[in-house]
Amino acid sequence: MFDPVIAPSGTLLGLLQRGRGDGTLHALTAPRAEALAALNHCVLSDPRHDWQVENRSLYYARLYLDLSGELDEIETHLFAVEDVFDTEESRTGLALAVLGHLASYGRRDALALLRRYAATGTNWAWALDELALRDDDAGLRALAAPVLARFATDTAGEAELAAAVRDAFEPRPWRLWAEDPRPSVATRVRAAQEAGCFDRWQRQMRPTGPRPGWSVRAVFDWAQQGVDRGAALHVPAARCLSAVAGPEDRPEIVQAAKDGTEGARCTALRYLADSDDPDALDLIEAAVSSGPAPVVEAAADAFERMRGDTVVDRARGWARRPDALGAAAGRVLACRGGAQDSEPVLAALREAVRGEGPDAPTLWTLVDGAGRLGIACAAPVLRHVYRETASSHLRGRTARALAATDPSFPSGFAVECLWDCEETTREIAARHAETGDNRVVERLRRLAADPAEEDEVQTAVRSRFGPDAPTG
């Protein structure tokens, strides 16, 4: 899947792609055809950079409801010829998830599309999972025959069926089918269930990787084998060292951290940092100065994991470095520094936005740090990140930081956050948005009554209307 092209944040499409609350608010005042076109674009061309963790489906489903949107475009997308050739879940997953939410709101046309796609579509397992949460027993039983027909009755087909049953996210359909009165259905599903359980047991009995009794050298060799085949194994290898290494092995591990192979050096640095070895910080500094890029990255990551006052003191000395260690030091201060570290954390935040843009991975930690330290001067750059980032998770963390640093947040961004795609962001808004705005009161009441809303959000909403609720 290619990285999505995100429209400018000032456009309706850009707002909807980002999942911002203002996207919904603007769509509801825009011409309906324009709003539906932008909405369909988002659902059919998933705008998320990380589609496995960012939320959009409920956000888009609610907008379909508000706009009384038809599902013709989704139907065309699901049953297009590309569905046969492009089997990636990311092509249809968002559309199926949106249909699932619409079905839970009572849209029968969405339920019918899910049933049809589960019977004939390539990403049928996702559709079946959506139906497992929303459909009745009769609807699910009707899908048994078309789903089982996907699997041949030879040995290979039965193995594929067993894997599908074993890996199903929602087991309800398979449990229903195991009790189906038709022997042709129940017998196959029960056999697949038993085979899946046996396969899981076999996997547990055939572990790969380090074994008890391995030497330190064997662990280093295993880590390097991973490097040779393009797999970074230094993190699990460091855990293995914790099990096999004794005090007498420390000289060998320290030497590997200085000049070992790439796999051994990364493993040794991680192990020494996790062990709070007295030489770990100096070895990390040397690795960043002289090591290849993977070693530099592993050394900086190991440093960020370390705890204690010594680590914070060293971070204060490294924070101005123009390299990976300086960036890591800024994140350490953001996480564990004190009020005296506000200036370097703010400098790191500004530099990250200036140099890498509003989606830089380092911003997650720095934004949290700005909020934790209550850096009021960070509010302008935090507002920029909030507006421009394509990551709804980063925007949510930025909203939390703004709540702690920006006095205008309750009457500003907090209002639109009530319509945000991320439930954690809606929860922040529910706690902070000023209720003097009629839109806020109406939205809070709607969230409180919506059965699809998360419990944490509804708890926050109730806190605004209870006997001890603050006024504002």
Coordinates of C-alpha atoms in Angstrom, one line a residue:
M1 CA 0.0 0.0 0.0
F2 CA 1.3 3.4 -1.0
D3 CA 1.5 6.3 1.5
P4 CA -1.8 8.2 1.1
V5 CA -1.8 11.7 -0.4
I6 CA -3.2 14.1 2.2
A7 CA -4.9 17.3 1.1
P8 CA -4.1 20.6 2.7
S9 CA -5.5 21.0 6.2
G10 CA -7.6 24.0 5.2
T11 CA -9.7 22.0 2.8
L12 CA -12.8 19.9 3.5
L13 CA -11.1 16.8 2.1
G14 CA -7.9 17.4 4.2
L15 CA -9.9 17.8 7.4
L16 CA -11.9 14.6 6.7
Q17 CA -8.7 12.7 5.8
R18 CA -7.2 13.7 9.1
G19 CA -10.3 12.8 11.1
R20 CA -10.6 16.2 12.6
G21 CA -13.8 17.3 14.3
D22 CA -13.8 20.4 12.0
G23 CA -14.1 18.0 9.1
T24 CA -17.6 16.9 10.3
L25 CA -18.6 20.5 11.2
H26 CA -17.5 21.8 7.8
A27 CA -19.1 18.8 5.9
L28 CA -22.5 19.5 7.6
T29 CA -22.5 23.1 6.3
A30 CA -21.0 22.4 2.9
P31 CA -23.2 21.5 -0.2
R32 CA -24.3 17.9 0.4
A33 CA -22.9 16.6 -2.9
E34 CA -19.5 18.1 -2.1
A35 CA -19.5 16.7 1.4
L36 CA -20.4 13.2 0.2
A37 CA -17.8 13.2 -2.5
A38 CA -15.1 14.1 0.0
L39 CA -16.4 11.4 2.4
N40 CA -16.5 8.7 -0.2
H41 CA -12.9 9.6 -1.3
C42 CA -11.7 9.0 2.3
V43 CA -13.6 5.7 2.8
L44 CA -12.5 4.3 -0.6
S45 CA -8.9 5.6 -0.4
D46 CA -7.9 5.0 3.2
P47 CA -6.0 8.2 4.3
R48 CA -4.4 6.7 7.4
H49 CA -0.6 6.3 7.5
D50 CA -1.1 3.5 10.0
W51 CA -4.4 1.9 9.2
Q52 CA -4.1 -0.8 11.9
V53 CA -4.1 1.6 14.8
E54 CA -5.7 4.9 13.7
N55 CA -9.5 5.2 14.0
R56 CA -11.7 6.5 11.2
S57 CA -14.6 4.1 10.7
L58 CA -16.9 5.3 13.4
Y59 CA -16.1 8.9 12.4
Y60 CA -17.0 8.3 8.8
A61 CA -20.1 6.2 9.6
R62 CA -21.5 9.0 11.8
L63 CA -21.0 11.4 9.0
Y64 CA -22.8 9.1 6.5
L65 CA -25.7 9.1 9.0
D66 CA -25.7 12.9 9.4
L67 CA -25.7 13.3 5.6
S68 CA -28.1 10.5 4.9
G69 CA -25.4 9.2 2.6
E70 CA -26.0 6.5 0.0
L71 CA -23.7 3.5 -0.2
D72 CA -23.5 3.2 -3.9
E73 CA -19.9 4.2 -4.1
I74 CA -18.9 1.8 -1.4
E75 CA -20.7 -1.0 -3.2
T76 CA -19.0 -0.3 -6.4
H77 CA -15.6 -0.2 -4.7
L78 CA -16.2 -3.5 -2.9
F79 CA -17.3 -5.4 -5.9
A80 CA -15.0 -3.9 -8.5
V81 CA -12.7 -6.2 -10.5
E82 CA -9.7 -5.0 -8.5
D83 CA -11.1 -6.9 -5.5
V84 CA -9.9 -10.1 -7.2
F85 CA -6.4 -8.9 -7.9
D86 CA -5.6 -6.6 -4.9
T87 CA -6.0 -8.9 -1.9
E88 CA -4.6 -6.5 0.7
E89 CA -6.9 -5.9 3.6
S90 CA -6.1 -2.2 3.4
R91 CA -8.0 -1.8 0.1
T92 CA -11.4 -2.7 1.6
G93 CA -10.9 -2.8 5.4
L94 CA -12.0 0.8 6.1
A95 CA -15.1 0.5 3.9
L96 CA -16.1 -2.8 5.6
A97 CA -15.6 -1.3 9.1
V98 CA -17.7 1.7 8.2
L99 CA -20.5 -0.6 7.0
G100 CA -20.2 -2.5 10.3
H101 CA -20.9 0.7 12.3
L102 CA -23.7 1.7 9.9
A103 CA -25.2 -1.8 10.4
S104 CA -25.1 -1.3 14.2
Y105 CA -27.0 2.0 13.7
G106 CA -29.7 0.1 11.9
R107 CA -28.8 0.7 8.3
R108 CA -30.1 -2.4 6.6
D109 CA -28.4 -1.6 3.3
A110 CA -25.1 -1.7 5.1
L111 CA -25.9 -5.1 6.6
A112 CA -26.9 -6.4 3.2
L113 CA -23.6 -5.3 1.6
L114 CA -21.6 -6.9 4.4
R115 CA -23.5 -10.2 3.9
R116 CA -23.0 -10.1 0.2
Y117 CA -19.3 -9.3 0.4
A118 CA -18.7 -12.0 3.1
A119 CA -20.2 -14.5 0.6
T120 CA -18.3 -13.4 -2.5
G121 CA -15.5 -10.8 -1.7
T122 CA -11.8 -11.4 -1.3
N123 CA -11.5 -9.8 2.1
W124 CA -14.4 -11.9 3.3
A125 CA -12.9 -12.7 6.7
W126 CA -13.0 -9.0 7.7
A127 CA -16.7 -8.7 6.6
L128 CA -17.5 -11.9 8.6
D129 CA -15.9 -10.4 11.7
E130 CA -18.0 -7.3 11.3
L131 CA -21.1 -9.4 10.9
A132 CA -20.2 -11.5 13.9
L133 CA -20.7 -8.4 16.1
R134 CA -23.9 -7.2 14.4
D135 CA -25.8 -9.9 12.5
D136 CA -28.3 -12.3 14.0
D137 CA -27.9 -16.1 14.1
A138 CA -30.0 -16.6 11.0
G139 CA -27.9 -14.2 8.9
L140 CA -24.7 -15.8 10.0
R141 CA -25.9 -19.4 9.4
A142 CA -26.9 -18.4 5.8
L143 CA -23.2 -17.6 5.2
A144 CA -21.9 -21.0 6.2
A145 CA -22.2 -22.6 2.8
P146 CA -20.7 -19.8 0.7
V147 CA -17.8 -19.4 3.1
L148 CA -17.0 -23.1 3.3
A149 CA -17.2 -23.4 -0.5
R150 CA -14.1 -21.2 -0.6
F151 CA -12.1 -24.1 0.7
A152 CA -11.4 -27.2 -1.4
T153 CA -12.1 -30.6 0.3
D154 CA -8.7 -31.9 -0.4
T155 CA -5.8 -31.9 2.2
A156 CA -4.6 -28.5 1.2
G157 CA -8.1 -27.0 1.3
E158 CA -8.8 -28.4 4.8
A159 CA -5.5 -27.0 6.0
E160 CA -6.5 -23.6 4.8
L161 CA -9.9 -23.9 6.4
A162 CA -8.3 -24.9 9.7
A163 CA -6.0 -21.8 9.5
A164 CA -8.9 -19.5 8.8
V165 CA -10.8 -20.9 11.8
R166 CA -7.7 -20.7 14.0
D167 CA -7.0 -17.1 13.0
A168 CA -10.5 -15.7 13.1
F169 CA -10.7 -12.5 15.1
E170 CA -14.4 -13.2 16.0
P171 CA -15.2 -16.9 16.7
R172 CA -19.0 -16.6 16.9
P173 CA -19.8 -17.6 13.2
W174 CA -17.6 -20.7 13.4
R175 CA -19.1 -21.7 16.7
L176 CA -22.6 -21.4 15.2
W177 CA -21.5 -23.4 12.2
A178 CA -20.0 -26.1 14.3
E179 CA -23.5 -26.7 15.7
D180 CA -25.2 -26.5 12.3
P181 CA -27.8 -29.2 11.7
R182 CA -26.3 -29.9 8.3
P183 CA -23.6 -32.5 8.7
S184 CA -21.7 -31.2 5.7
V185 CA -21.2 -27.9 7.5
A186 CA -20.8 -29.0 11.1
T187 CA -18.4 -31.9 10.4
R188 CA -16.0 -29.7 8.4
V189 CA -16.0 -26.8 10.9
R190 CA -15.5 -29.1 13.9
A191 CA -12.6 -30.9 12.2
A192 CA -11.1 -27.5 11.3
Q193 CA -11.4 -26.3 14.9
E194 CA -9.7 -29.5 16.2
A195 CA -6.9 -29.1 13.5
G196 CA -6.4 -25.5 14.5
C197 CA -6.0 -26.3 18.2
F198 CA -3.5 -29.1 17.3
D199 CA -1.5 -26.8 15.0
R200 CA -1.3 -24.2 17.8
W201 CA 0.0 -26.9 20.2
Q202 CA 2.6 -28.1 17.6
R203 CA 3.9 -24.5 17.3
Q204 CA 4.4 -24.3 21.0
M205 CA 6.3 -27.6 20.9
R206 CA 8.6 -26.4 18.1
P207 CA 10.0 -23.1 19.3
T208 CA 12.7 -21.4 17.3
G209 CA 15.6 -19.2 18.4
P210 CA 17.8 -19.5 21.5
R211 CA 17.6 -22.5 23.7
P212 CA 18.5 -22.9 27.4
G213 CA 22.2 -23.5 27.8
W214 CA 23.2 -21.2 24.9
S215 CA 26.4 -19.2 25.4
V216 CA 26.9 -15.5 25.1
R217 CA 28.7 -16.1 21.8
A218 CA 25.8 -18.2 20.5
V219 CA 23.3 -15.3 21.3
F220 CA 25.6 -12.8 19.5
D221 CA 25.8 -15.2 16.5
W222 CA 22.0 -15.5 16.4
A223 CA 21.6 -11.8 16.4
Q224 CA 24.1 -11.4 13.5
Q225 CA 22.3 -14.1 11.6
G226 CA 19.2 -11.9 11.8
V227 CA 21.1 -8.9 10.5
D228 CA 22.4 -11.1 7.6
R229 CA 18.9 -11.9 6.5
G230 CA 17.5 -8.4 7.1
A231 CA 15.8 -9.1 10.5
A232 CA 16.7 -7.0 13.5
L233 CA 16.9 -9.5 16.4
H234 CA 18.9 -7.5 18.9
V235 CA 16.0 -6.8 21.2
P236 CA 15.0 -10.4 21.8
A237 CA 18.7 -11.3 21.8
A238 CA 19.3 -8.9 24.7
R239 CA 16.5 -10.6 26.6
C240 CA 18.2 -13.9 25.9
L241 CA 21.5 -12.5 27.3
S242 CA 19.7 -11.7 30.5
A243 CA 18.9 -15.4 30.9
V244 CA 22.3 -16.9 29.9
A245 CA 24.9 -14.3 30.9
G246 CA 26.6 -14.2 34.3
P247 CA 29.1 -11.8 35.9
E248 CA 32.0 -13.6 34.3
D249 CA 30.6 -12.8 30.8
R250 CA 30.6 -9.0 31.3
P251 CA 34.1 -8.4 29.7
E252 CA 33.0 -10.2 26.5
I253 CA 29.7 -8.2 26.4
V254 CA 31.5 -4.9 26.9
Q255 CA 34.0 -5.8 24.2
A256 CA 31.1 -6.6 21.8
A257 CA 29.5 -3.2 22.6
K258 CA 32.8 -1.6 21.5
D259 CA 33.7 -3.4 18.3
G260 CA 31.5 -6.5 17.8
T261 CA 29.6 -7.3 14.6
E262 CA 26.5 -5.2 14.0
G263 CA 24.2 -7.7 15.6
A264 CA 26.4 -8.3 18.6
R265 CA 27.1 -4.6 19.2
C266 CA 23.4 -3.7 19.1
T267 CA 22.6 -6.6 21.4
A268 CA 25.3 -5.8 23.9
L269 CA 24.4 -2.1 24.0
R270 CA 20.7 -3.0 24.7
Y271 CA 21.7 -5.5 27.4
L272 CA 24.1 -3.2 29.2
A273 CA 21.6 -0.3 29.1
D274 CA 18.8 -2.5 30.5
S275 CA 21.2 -3.8 33.2
D276 CA 22.2 -0.2 34.2
D277 CA 25.8 -1.1 33.7
P278 CA 28.1 1.6 34.9
D279 CA 29.8 1.8 31.4
A280 CA 26.6 1.8 29.4
L281 CA 26.4 5.5 28.9
D282 CA 30.0 5.9 27.7
L283 CA 29.6 2.9 25.4
I284 CA 26.4 4.4 24.0
E285 CA 28.1 7.7 23.3
A286 CA 31.0 5.9 21.6
A287 CA 28.6 3.9 19.4
V288 CA 26.7 7.0 18.3
S289 CA 30.0 8.6 17.3
S290 CA 31.5 5.7 15.4
G291 CA 28.9 3.1 14.6
P292 CA 27.0 2.5 11.4
A293 CA 23.4 3.7 11.2
P294 CA 21.8 0.5 12.7
V295 CA 24.2 0.7 15.7
V296 CA 23.5 4.4 16.2
E297 CA 19.8 3.8 16.2
A298 CA 20.1 0.9 18.6
A299 CA 22.4 2.9 20.9
A300 CA 20.0 5.9 21.0
D301 CA 17.0 3.7 21.6
A302 CA 18.9 1.9 24.5
F303 CA 19.7 5.2 26.0
E304 CA 16.0 6.3 26.0
R305 CA 15.1 3.1 27.9
M306 CA 17.5 3.8 30.8
R307 CA 16.3 5.2 34.1
G308 CA 17.8 7.1 37.0
D309 CA 19.2 10.6 37.8
T310 CA 22.5 9.8 36.1
V311 CA 20.7 9.3 32.8
V312 CA 18.8 12.6 33.1
D313 CA 22.0 14.4 34.0
R314 CA 23.7 13.0 31.0
A315 CA 20.7 13.9 28.8
R316 CA 21.1 17.5 29.9
G317 CA 24.6 17.5 28.7
W318 CA 23.7 15.8 25.4
A319 CA 20.6 17.7 24.6
R320 CA 22.4 20.3 22.3
R321 CA 24.1 17.6 20.2
P322 CA 23.1 17.8 16.5
D323 CA 22.8 14.0 16.2
A324 CA 20.7 11.0 17.1
L325 CA 21.9 11.1 20.7
G326 CA 21.0 14.8 21.0
A327 CA 17.5 14.0 19.8
A328 CA 17.2 11.0 22.2
A329 CA 18.4 13.3 25.0
G330 CA 15.6 15.7 24.3
R331 CA 13.0 12.9 24.5
V332 CA 14.5 11.7 27.7
L333 CA 14.1 15.1 29.2
A334 CA 10.6 15.3 27.9
C335 CA 9.7 12.1 29.7
R336 CA 11.7 12.4 32.9
G337 CA 13.1 15.9 33.1
G338 CA 12.0 18.6 35.5
A339 CA 10.9 22.2 35.1
Q340 CA 14.5 23.3 34.5
D341 CA 14.5 21.2 31.3
S342 CA 11.6 23.1 29.7
E343 CA 13.9 25.1 27.4
P344 CA 15.8 22.2 25.8
V345 CA 12.5 20.2 25.4
L346 CA 10.9 23.3 23.7
A347 CA 14.0 23.7 21.5
A348 CA 13.8 20.0 20.5
L349 CA 10.1 20.3 19.7
R350 CA 10.6 23.4 17.5
E351 CA 13.6 21.8 15.7
A352 CA 11.7 18.6 15.0
V353 CA 8.8 20.5 13.5
R354 CA 11.1 22.7 11.5
G355 CA 13.3 20.0 10.3
E356 CA 11.0 17.0 9.9
G357 CA 7.5 18.4 9.7
P358 CA 4.4 17.8 11.8
D359 CA 4.4 14.1 11.4
A360 CA 7.9 13.4 12.7
P361 CA 8.0 10.3 14.9
T362 CA 10.0 12.1 17.6
L363 CA 7.1 14.5 18.1
W364 CA 5.0 11.9 20.0
T365 CA 7.4 12.0 23.0
L366 CA 8.2 15.7 22.7
V367 CA 4.5 16.7 22.6
D368 CA 3.8 14.7 25.7
G369 CA 6.8 16.3 27.4
A370 CA 5.6 19.8 26.6
G371 CA 2.2 19.0 28.2
R372 CA 3.8 17.2 31.2
L373 CA 6.1 20.1 31.9
G374 CA 3.3 22.7 31.2
I375 CA 5.4 24.7 28.7
A376 CA 3.1 27.6 27.9
C377 CA 5.5 28.9 25.2
A378 CA 5.0 25.6 23.3
A379 CA 1.3 26.4 22.6
P380 CA 1.9 28.0 19.2
V381 CA 3.9 25.1 17.9
L382 CA 1.5 22.6 19.4
R383 CA -1.4 24.3 17.7
H384 CA 0.6 24.0 14.4
V385 CA 1.1 20.3 14.9
Y386 CA -2.6 19.9 15.9
R387 CA -3.7 21.5 12.6
E388 CA -1.2 19.9 10.2
T389 CA -0.4 16.4 11.4
A390 CA -1.9 13.5 9.4
S391 CA -1.8 11.3 12.4
S392 CA -4.9 11.3 14.5
H393 CA -3.0 9.7 17.4
L394 CA -0.5 12.5 17.4
R395 CA -3.2 15.1 17.1
G396 CA -4.9 13.5 20.2
R397 CA -1.7 13.7 22.2
T398 CA -1.3 17.3 21.0
A399 CA -4.8 18.1 22.2
R400 CA -3.9 16.7 25.7
A401 CA -0.7 18.9 25.7
L402 CA -2.7 21.9 24.7
A403 CA -5.2 21.3 27.5
A404 CA -2.2 21.7 29.9
T405 CA -0.5 24.7 28.2
D406 CA -3.0 26.7 26.2
P407 CA -5.7 28.8 28.0
S408 CA -7.7 29.1 24.8
F409 CA -8.0 25.3 24.4
P410 CA -11.4 24.9 26.2
S411 CA -13.1 27.5 23.9
G412 CA -11.1 26.6 20.8
F413 CA -9.8 23.2 19.7
A414 CA -11.6 21.4 22.5
V415 CA -14.9 22.2 20.9
E416 CA -14.0 20.6 17.6
C417 CA -12.4 17.7 19.4
L418 CA -15.8 16.5 20.4
W419 CA -16.3 15.3 16.8
D420 CA -12.8 13.9 16.5
C421 CA -12.2 10.4 15.1
E422 CA -10.2 9.2 18.1
E423 CA -12.1 8.3 21.3
T424 CA -9.2 9.5 23.5
T425 CA -9.4 12.9 21.9
R426 CA -13.2 13.1 22.4
E427 CA -12.6 12.2 26.0
I428 CA -10.2 15.1 26.5
A429 CA -12.7 17.4 24.8
A430 CA -15.6 16.1 27.0
R431 CA -13.6 17.1 30.0
H432 CA -12.4 20.5 28.9
A433 CA -14.8 22.0 26.3
E434 CA -16.6 25.1 27.5
T435 CA -20.3 24.4 27.8
G436 CA -21.2 28.1 27.1
D437 CA -21.3 27.0 23.4
N438 CA -24.7 25.5 22.5
R439 CA -23.0 23.1 20.1
V440 CA -21.0 21.7 23.0
V441 CA -24.0 20.9 25.2
E442 CA -25.9 19.3 22.3
R443 CA -22.9 17.2 21.3
L444 CA -22.2 16.0 24.8
R445 CA -25.8 14.9 25.1
R446 CA -25.6 13.1 21.8
L447 CA -22.4 11.3 22.8
A448 CA -23.9 10.3 26.1
A449 CA -26.9 8.6 24.3
D450 CA -24.9 7.0 21.5
P451 CA -24.5 3.2 22.1
A452 CA -21.5 3.1 19.8
E453 CA -19.5 5.6 21.9
E454 CA -16.7 4.4 24.2
D455 CA -17.3 4.0 27.9
E456 CA -14.5 6.4 28.8
V457 CA -16.0 9.2 26.7
Q458 CA -19.4 8.7 28.2
T459 CA -17.9 8.7 31.7
A460 CA -16.2 12.0 30.9
V461 CA -19.5 13.4 29.5
R462 CA -21.4 12.4 32.6
S463 CA -18.8 14.2 34.8
R464 CA -19.9 17.4 33.1
F465 CA -23.5 17.0 33.9
G466 CA -23.3 15.5 37.4
P467 CA -24.1 17.4 40.7
D468 CA -20.4 18.2 41.1
A469 CA -19.8 19.2 37.5
P470 CA -17.8 22.3 36.9
T471 CA -19.5 25.2 35.2
G472 CA -18.0 26.9 32.2

